[in-house]
Amino acid sequence: MRRLIGSWAMLVPLMGLAVLTGPAAARDWSDYANARFGYRICYPADLMTAQPEADNGDGRVFSAPSGASLRVWGSYNAAEEDIDAIVAGVADDGKITYRSATKDWVVVSGRKGGETFYAKLLLEKDAKGTIETIRAFRLTYPAKEAAIYDAVAARLAKCFAVAR
């Protein structure tokens, strides 16, 4: 019995360490709010560095030394594209392997080369149902870093919102 208790006494701290260093570990999260398009998103400040906001004020890029990047932006749908055309543009010729949508948002993920991408689009429509404004983010990361960035994508999807 003592031997069993001793084994557990050694194992419990190691289990705690695994939890603290795993992909779901608490990260140093910061927030970015975009005044022009009225959205907000959190980002992992310990993994990614915020680049200056775009000159036109539509968004910003956050980059990581590993090559991962988070792009957030807003745009008006001046070309009156339908949702499939908008999603194809966000996928940037990547192979979409997952898609989910409601009337207010679309999520896609997939692969392009050795990278994985995850994107979420928040849609603002007029009374006729035509998409007027798009607020979006796209997280791209090396597929070999999925253990880290899959958890980041899940958090981004939850914290990305219209800020009104």
Coordinates of N, CA and C in Angstrom, one line a residue:
M1 N 0.8 -1.2 0.0 CA 0.0 0.0 0.0 C 0.9 1.2 0.0
R2 N 1.9 1.2 0.8 CA 2.8 2.4 0.9 C 3.5 2.6 -0.5
R3 N 3.8 1.5 -1.1 CA 4.4 1.6 -2.4 C 3.5 2.3 -3.4
L4 N 2.2 1.9 -3.4 CA 1.2 2.5 -4.3 C 1.0 4.0 -4.0
I5 N 1.0 4.4 -2.7 CA 0.8 5.8 -2.3 C 2.1 6.6 -2.8
G6 N 3.2 6.0 -2.6 CA 4.5 6.6 -3.0 C 4.5 6.9 -4.5
S7 N 4.0 5.9 -5.3 CA 4.0 6.0 -6.7 C 3.0 7.2 -7.1
W8 N 1.9 7.2 -6.5 CA 0.9 8.3 -6.8 C 1.5 9.6 -6.4
A9 N 2.2 9.7 -5.3 CA 2.8 10.9 -4.8 C 3.8 11.5 -5.8
M10 N 4.5 10.6 -6.5 CA 5.4 11.1 -7.6 C 4.7 11.4 -8.9
L11 N 3.6 10.7 -9.2 CA 2.9 10.8 -10.4 C 2.1 12.1 -10.5
V12 N 1.4 12.5 -9.4 CA 0.5 13.6 -9.4 C 1.2 14.9 -9.8
P13 N 2.4 15.2 -9.3 CA 3.1 16.5 -9.7 C 3.4 16.4 -11.2
L14 N 3.8 15.2 -11.7 CA 4.1 15.1 -13.2 C 2.8 15.3 -14.0
M15 N 1.7 14.8 -13.5 CA 0.5 15.0 -14.2 C 0.1 16.5 -14.3
G16 N 0.4 17.2 -13.2 CA 0.1 18.7 -13.1 C 1.0 19.4 -14.1
L17 N 2.3 19.0 -14.2 CA 3.2 19.6 -15.1 C 2.7 19.4 -16.6
A18 N 2.2 18.2 -16.9 CA 1.7 17.9 -18.2 C 0.6 18.8 -18.5
V19 N -0.3 19.1 -17.6 CA -1.4 19.9 -17.8 C -1.0 21.4 -18.0
L20 N 0.0 21.8 -17.2 CA 0.5 23.2 -17.3 C 1.3 23.5 -18.6
T21 N 1.9 22.5 -19.2 CA 2.7 22.7 -20.4 C 2.0 22.2 -21.6
G22 N 0.8 21.6 -21.5 CA 0.1 21.1 -22.7 C -0.5 22.2 -23.5
P23 N -1.2 21.8 -24.6 CA -1.8 22.8 -25.5 C -2.9 23.6 -24.9
A24 N -3.5 23.1 -23.9 CA -4.6 23.8 -23.3 C -4.1 24.7 -22.1
A25 N -2.8 24.8 -22.0 CA -2.2 25.6 -20.9 C -2.7 27.0 -21.0
A26 N -2.8 27.6 -19.8 CA -3.1 29.1 -19.8 C -2.0 29.8 -20.5
R27 N -2.4 30.7 -21.4 CA -1.4 31.5 -22.2 C -1.6 32.9 -21.7
D28 N -0.6 33.7 -22.2 CA -0.7 35.2 -21.9 C -1.5 35.8 -23.1
W29 N -2.8 36.0 -22.8 CA -3.7 36.4 -23.9 C -3.9 38.0 -23.7
S30 N -3.9 38.6 -24.9 CA -4.2 40.1 -24.9 C -5.4 40.3 -25.9
D31 N -5.9 41.5 -25.9 CA -7.0 41.8 -26.8 C -6.7 42.8 -27.8
Y32 N -7.3 42.7 -29.0 CA -7.2 43.7 -30.0 C -8.6 44.1 -30.4
A33 N -8.9 45.4 -30.4 CA -10.2 45.9 -30.8 C -10.0 46.8 -32.1
N34 N -10.9 46.6 -33.0 CA -10.8 47.4 -34.3 C -12.0 48.4 -34.3
A35 N -11.6 49.6 -34.3 CA -12.6 50.7 -34.2 C -13.4 50.8 -35.5
R36 N -12.7 50.7 -36.7 CA -13.3 51.0 -38.0 C -14.4 50.0 -38.2
F37 N -14.2 48.7 -38.0 CA -15.2 47.7 -38.3 C -15.9 47.1 -37.1
G38 N -15.5 47.6 -35.9 CA -16.2 47.2 -34.7 C -16.2 45.8 -34.3
Y39 N -15.0 45.2 -34.3 CA -14.8 43.8 -33.8 C -13.7 43.8 -32.8
R40 N -13.7 42.7 -32.0 CA -12.6 42.4 -31.1 C -12.2 41.0 -31.1
I41 N -10.9 40.7 -30.8 CA -10.4 39.4 -30.7 C -9.3 39.3 -29.7
C42 N -9.2 38.1 -29.1 CA -8.0 37.9 -28.2 C -6.9 37.3 -29.0
Y43 N -5.7 37.3 -28.5 CA -4.6 36.6 -29.2 C -3.6 36.2 -28.2
P44 N -2.8 35.1 -28.5 CA -1.8 34.6 -27.5 C -0.5 35.5 -27.6
A45 N -0.4 36.5 -26.7 CA 0.7 37.4 -26.8 C 2.0 36.7 -26.5
D46 N 2.0 35.6 -25.8 CA 3.3 34.9 -25.6 C 3.8 34.1 -26.8
L47 N 2.9 33.9 -27.8 CA 3.3 33.2 -29.0 C 3.4 34.1 -30.2
M48 N 2.6 35.2 -30.2 CA 2.6 36.0 -31.4 C 2.8 37.5 -31.1
T49 N 3.5 38.2 -32.0 CA 3.7 39.6 -31.8 C 2.8 40.4 -32.8
A50 N 2.2 41.4 -32.2 CA 1.3 42.2 -33.0 C 2.1 43.2 -33.9
Q51 N 1.7 43.2 -35.2 CA 2.3 44.1 -36.1 C 1.4 45.3 -36.1
P52 N 1.9 46.4 -36.7 CA 1.1 47.7 -36.7 C -0.2 47.4 -37.4
E53 N -1.2 48.2 -37.0 CA -2.5 48.1 -37.7 C -2.3 48.6 -39.1
A54 N -3.1 48.0 -40.0 CA -3.1 48.4 -41.4 C -3.3 49.9 -41.6
D55 N -2.7 50.5 -42.6 CA -2.9 51.9 -42.8 C -4.4 52.3 -43.0
N56 N -5.2 51.5 -43.6 CA -6.6 51.8 -43.8 C -7.4 51.4 -42.6
G57 N -6.8 50.9 -41.5 CA -7.5 50.7 -40.3 C -8.4 49.4 -40.3
D58 N -8.3 48.5 -41.3 CA -9.2 47.4 -41.3 C -8.8 46.2 -40.5
G59 N -7.6 46.2 -40.0 CA -7.1 45.0 -39.2 C -5.7 45.0 -38.9
R60 N -5.2 43.8 -38.6 CA -3.8 43.7 -38.2 C -3.3 42.3 -38.3
V61 N -2.0 42.1 -38.3 CA -1.4 40.8 -38.4 C -0.7 40.5 -37.1
F62 N -0.7 39.3 -36.6 CA 0.1 38.9 -35.5 C 0.9 37.7 -36.0
S63 N 2.2 37.8 -35.7 CA 3.1 36.7 -36.2 C 3.9 36.1 -35.2
A64 N 4.3 34.8 -35.4 CA 5.1 34.0 -34.5 C 6.4 33.6 -35.2
P65 N 7.5 33.4 -34.4 CA 8.7 33.0 -35.0 C 8.6 31.7 -35.7
S66 N 7.7 30.8 -35.4 CA 7.5 29.5 -36.1 C 7.0 29.6 -37.5
G67 N 6.5 30.8 -37.8 CA 5.9 31.0 -39.1 C 4.4 31.1 -39.0
A68 N 3.8 30.8 -37.9 CA 2.4 30.9 -37.7 C 2.0 32.4 -37.8
S69 N 0.8 32.6 -38.3 CA 0.3 34.0 -38.3 C -1.2 34.1 -38.1
L70 N -1.7 35.2 -37.5 CA -3.1 35.4 -37.3 C -3.4 36.7 -38.0
R71 N -4.3 36.7 -39.0 CA -4.7 37.9 -39.7 C -6.1 38.2 -39.3
V72 N -6.4 39.4 -38.9 CA -7.8 39.8 -38.6 C -8.1 41.0 -39.4
W73 N -9.3 41.1 -39.9 CA -9.7 42.2 -40.8 C -11.2 42.3 -40.9
G74 N -11.6 43.5 -41.4 CA -13.0 43.8 -41.7 C -13.0 44.3 -43.1
S75 N -14.1 44.1 -43.8 CA -14.2 44.6 -45.1 C -15.7 44.8 -45.5
Y76 N -15.9 45.7 -46.4 CA -17.3 45.8 -47.0 C -17.4 44.9 -48.2
N77 N -18.5 44.3 -48.4 CA -18.7 43.4 -49.6 C -19.1 44.2 -50.8
A78 N -18.2 45.1 -51.2 CA -18.5 46.0 -52.3 C -18.8 45.3 -53.6
A79 N -18.2 44.1 -53.8 CA -18.4 43.3 -55.0 C -19.6 42.5 -54.9
E80 N -20.3 42.5 -53.8 CA -21.5 41.7 -53.6 C -21.3 40.2 -53.8
E81 N -20.2 39.7 -53.3 CA -19.9 38.3 -53.5 C -20.8 37.5 -52.6
D82 N -21.1 36.2 -53.1 CA -21.9 35.3 -52.2 C -20.9 34.7 -51.2
I83 N -21.5 33.9 -50.3 CA -20.7 33.3 -49.2 C -19.7 32.4 -49.8
D84 N -20.0 31.6 -50.8 CA -19.0 30.7 -51.3 C -17.8 31.4 -51.9
A85 N -18.0 32.5 -52.6 CA -16.9 33.2 -53.1 C -16.0 33.8 -52.0
I86 N -16.7 34.3 -51.0 CA -16.0 34.9 -49.9 C -15.1 33.9 -49.2
V87 N -15.7 32.7 -48.9 CA -15.0 31.6 -48.3 C -13.8 31.1 -49.1
A88 N -14.0 31.0 -50.4 CA -12.9 30.6 -51.3 C -11.8 31.6 -51.2
G89 N -12.1 32.9 -51.1 CA -11.0 33.9 -51.0 C -10.3 33.7 -49.7
V90 N -11.0 33.5 -48.6 CA -10.3 33.3 -47.3 C -9.5 32.0 -47.3
A91 N -10.0 30.9 -48.0 CA -9.2 29.7 -48.1 C -7.9 29.8 -48.9
D92 N -7.9 30.8 -49.7 CA -6.6 31.2 -50.5 C -6.1 29.9 -51.2
D93 N -6.9 29.2 -52.0 CA -6.5 28.1 -52.7 C -6.1 26.9 -51.9
G94 N -6.4 26.9 -50.6 CA -6.2 25.8 -49.7 C -7.4 24.8 -49.8
K95 N -7.1 23.5 -49.4 CA -8.2 22.5 -49.4 C -9.0 22.6 -48.1
I96 N -10.2 22.9 -48.3 CA -11.1 23.0 -47.1 C -11.5 21.6 -46.7
T97 N -11.2 21.3 -45.4 CA -11.6 20.0 -44.9 C -12.7 20.0 -43.9
Y98 N -13.1 21.2 -43.4 CA -14.2 21.4 -42.5 C -14.9 22.7 -42.8
R99 N -16.2 22.7 -42.7 CA -17.0 23.9 -42.9 C -18.2 23.8 -42.0
S100 N -18.5 24.9 -41.3 CA -19.7 25.0 -40.5 C -20.3 26.4 -40.6
A101 N -21.6 26.5 -40.6 CA -22.1 27.9 -40.8 C -23.5 28.0 -40.1
T102 N -23.8 29.3 -39.8 CA -25.1 29.7 -39.4 C -25.4 30.9 -40.3
K103 N -26.5 31.6 -40.0 CA -26.9 32.8 -40.8 C -25.9 33.9 -40.5
D104 N -25.2 33.9 -39.4 CA -24.4 35.0 -38.9 C -22.9 34.8 -39.0
W105 N -22.5 33.5 -39.2 CA -21.0 33.2 -39.3 C -20.7 32.0 -40.1
V106 N -19.5 31.9 -40.5 CA -18.9 30.7 -41.2 C -17.6 30.4 -40.6
V107 N -17.3 29.1 -40.4 CA -16.0 28.6 -40.0 C -15.5 27.7 -41.0
V108 N -14.3 27.8 -41.4 CA -13.6 26.8 -42.3 C -12.2 26.5 -41.8
S109 N -11.8 25.3 -42.1 CA -10.4 25.0 -41.8 C -9.9 24.0 -42.9
G110 N -8.6 23.9 -43.0 CA -8.1 23.0 -44.0 C -6.6 23.1 -44.1
R111 N -6.1 22.7 -45.2 CA -4.6 22.7 -45.4 C -4.2 23.3 -46.7
K112 N -3.0 23.8 -46.7 CA -2.4 24.4 -47.9 C -0.9 24.1 -47.7
G113 N -0.3 23.3 -48.6 CA 1.0 22.9 -48.4 C 1.2 22.2 -47.1
G114 N 2.2 22.6 -46.3 CA 2.5 22.0 -45.0 C 1.8 22.8 -43.9
E115 N 0.9 23.6 -44.2 CA 0.3 24.5 -43.2 C -1.2 24.1 -43.0
T116 N -1.7 24.4 -41.8 CA -3.1 24.3 -41.5 C -3.7 25.7 -41.4
F117 N -4.9 25.9 -41.8 CA -5.5 27.2 -41.6 C -6.9 27.0 -40.9
Y118 N -7.3 28.0 -40.2 CA -8.6 28.0 -39.5 C -9.1 29.4 -39.6
A119 N -10.3 29.6 -40.1 CA -10.8 30.9 -40.3 C -12.3 31.0 -39.8
K120 N -12.6 32.2 -39.3 CA -14.0 32.4 -38.9 C -14.4 33.8 -39.5
L121 N -15.6 33.8 -40.1 CA -16.1 35.0 -40.6 C -17.4 35.4 -39.9
L122 N -17.5 36.6 -39.5 CA -18.8 37.1 -38.9 C -19.4 38.0 -40.0
L123 N -20.7 37.7 -40.3 CA -21.4 38.3 -41.4 C -22.5 39.3 -41.0
E124 N -22.5 40.4 -41.6 CA -23.5 41.4 -41.3 C -24.3 41.6 -42.6
K125 N -25.6 41.4 -42.6 CA -26.4 41.4 -43.8 C -27.4 42.5 -43.8
D126 N -27.9 42.9 -45.0 CA -28.9 43.9 -45.0 C -30.3 43.2 -44.9
A127 N -31.4 44.0 -45.0 CA -32.7 43.4 -44.9 C -33.0 42.3 -45.9
K128 N -32.4 42.4 -47.0 CA -32.6 41.4 -48.1 C -31.8 40.1 -47.9
G129 N -30.9 40.1 -47.0 CA -30.0 39.0 -46.7 C -28.7 39.0 -47.5
T130 N -28.4 40.2 -48.1 CA -27.2 40.3 -48.8 C -26.1 40.7 -47.8
I131 N -24.9 40.0 -48.0 CA -23.8 40.3 -47.1 C -23.2 41.6 -47.3
E132 N -23.2 42.5 -46.3 CA -22.7 43.9 -46.5 C -21.3 44.0 -45.9
T133 N -21.1 43.5 -44.7 CA -19.8 43.6 -44.0 C -19.3 42.3 -43.5
I134 N -18.0 42.1 -43.6 CA -17.4 40.8 -43.2 C -16.3 41.2 -42.2
R135 N -16.3 40.5 -41.1 CA -15.3 40.6 -40.1 C -14.7 39.2 -40.0
A136 N -13.4 39.1 -40.1 CA -12.8 37.8 -40.2 C -11.5 37.6 -39.6
F137 N -11.1 36.4 -39.2 CA -9.7 36.1 -38.9 C -9.3 34.8 -39.6
R138 N -8.1 34.7 -39.8 CA -7.5 33.5 -40.4 C -6.2 33.2 -39.6
L139 N -6.2 32.0 -39.0 CA -5.0 31.6 -38.3 C -4.3 30.5 -39.2
T140 N -3.0 30.7 -39.5 CA -2.3 29.8 -40.3 C -1.1 29.3 -39.5
Y141 N -0.8 28.0 -39.5 CA 0.3 27.5 -38.7 C 0.9 26.3 -39.4
P142 N 2.2 26.0 -39.1 CA 2.8 24.7 -39.6 C 2.0 23.5 -39.0
A143 N 1.7 22.6 -39.9 CA 0.9 21.4 -39.4 C 1.6 20.7 -38.2
K144 N 2.9 20.8 -38.2 CA 3.6 20.1 -37.1 C 3.4 20.8 -35.7
E145 N 2.8 21.9 -35.7 CA 2.5 22.7 -34.5 C 1.0 22.6 -34.1
A146 N 0.3 21.6 -34.6 CA -1.1 21.5 -34.3 C -1.4 21.3 -32.8
A147 N -0.5 20.7 -32.1 CA -0.8 20.5 -30.7 C -0.9 21.8 -29.9
I148 N -0.2 22.8 -30.4 CA -0.3 24.2 -29.8 C -1.5 25.0 -30.4
Y149 N -1.5 25.0 -31.7 CA -2.4 26.0 -32.4 C -3.8 25.5 -32.6
D150 N -4.1 24.2 -32.5 CA -5.5 23.8 -32.5 C -6.2 24.4 -31.3
A151 N -5.5 24.4 -30.1 CA -6.1 25.0 -28.9 C -6.3 26.5 -29.0
V152 N -5.3 27.1 -29.7 CA -5.4 28.5 -29.9 C -6.6 28.9 -30.8
A153 N -6.8 28.1 -31.9 CA -7.9 28.3 -32.8 C -9.2 28.2 -32.1
A154 N -9.3 27.2 -31.2 CA -10.6 27.1 -30.4 C -10.9 28.3 -29.6
R155 N -9.8 28.8 -28.9 CA -10.0 30.0 -28.1 C -10.3 31.2 -29.0
L156 N -9.6 31.4 -30.1 CA -9.9 32.5 -31.0 C -11.4 32.5 -31.4
A157 N -11.9 31.3 -31.8 CA -13.3 31.2 -32.3 C -14.3 31.7 -31.2
K158 N -13.9 31.5 -30.0 CA -14.8 31.9 -28.9 C -14.8 33.4 -28.6
C159 N -13.6 33.9 -28.7 CA -13.4 35.3 -28.2 C -13.6 36.3 -29.4
F160 N -13.7 35.9 -30.6 CA -13.9 36.8 -31.8 C -15.3 37.2 -31.8
A161 N -15.6 38.5 -31.8 CA -17.0 39.0 -31.7 C -17.1 40.4 -32.3
V162 N -18.3 40.8 -32.6 CA -18.6 42.1 -33.0 C -18.6 42.9 -31.7
A163 N -18.0 44.1 -31.7 CA -17.8 44.9 -30.5 C -18.7 46.1 -30.6
R164 N -19.9 46.0 -30.2 CA -20.9 47.1 -30.2 C -21.4 47.4 -28.9

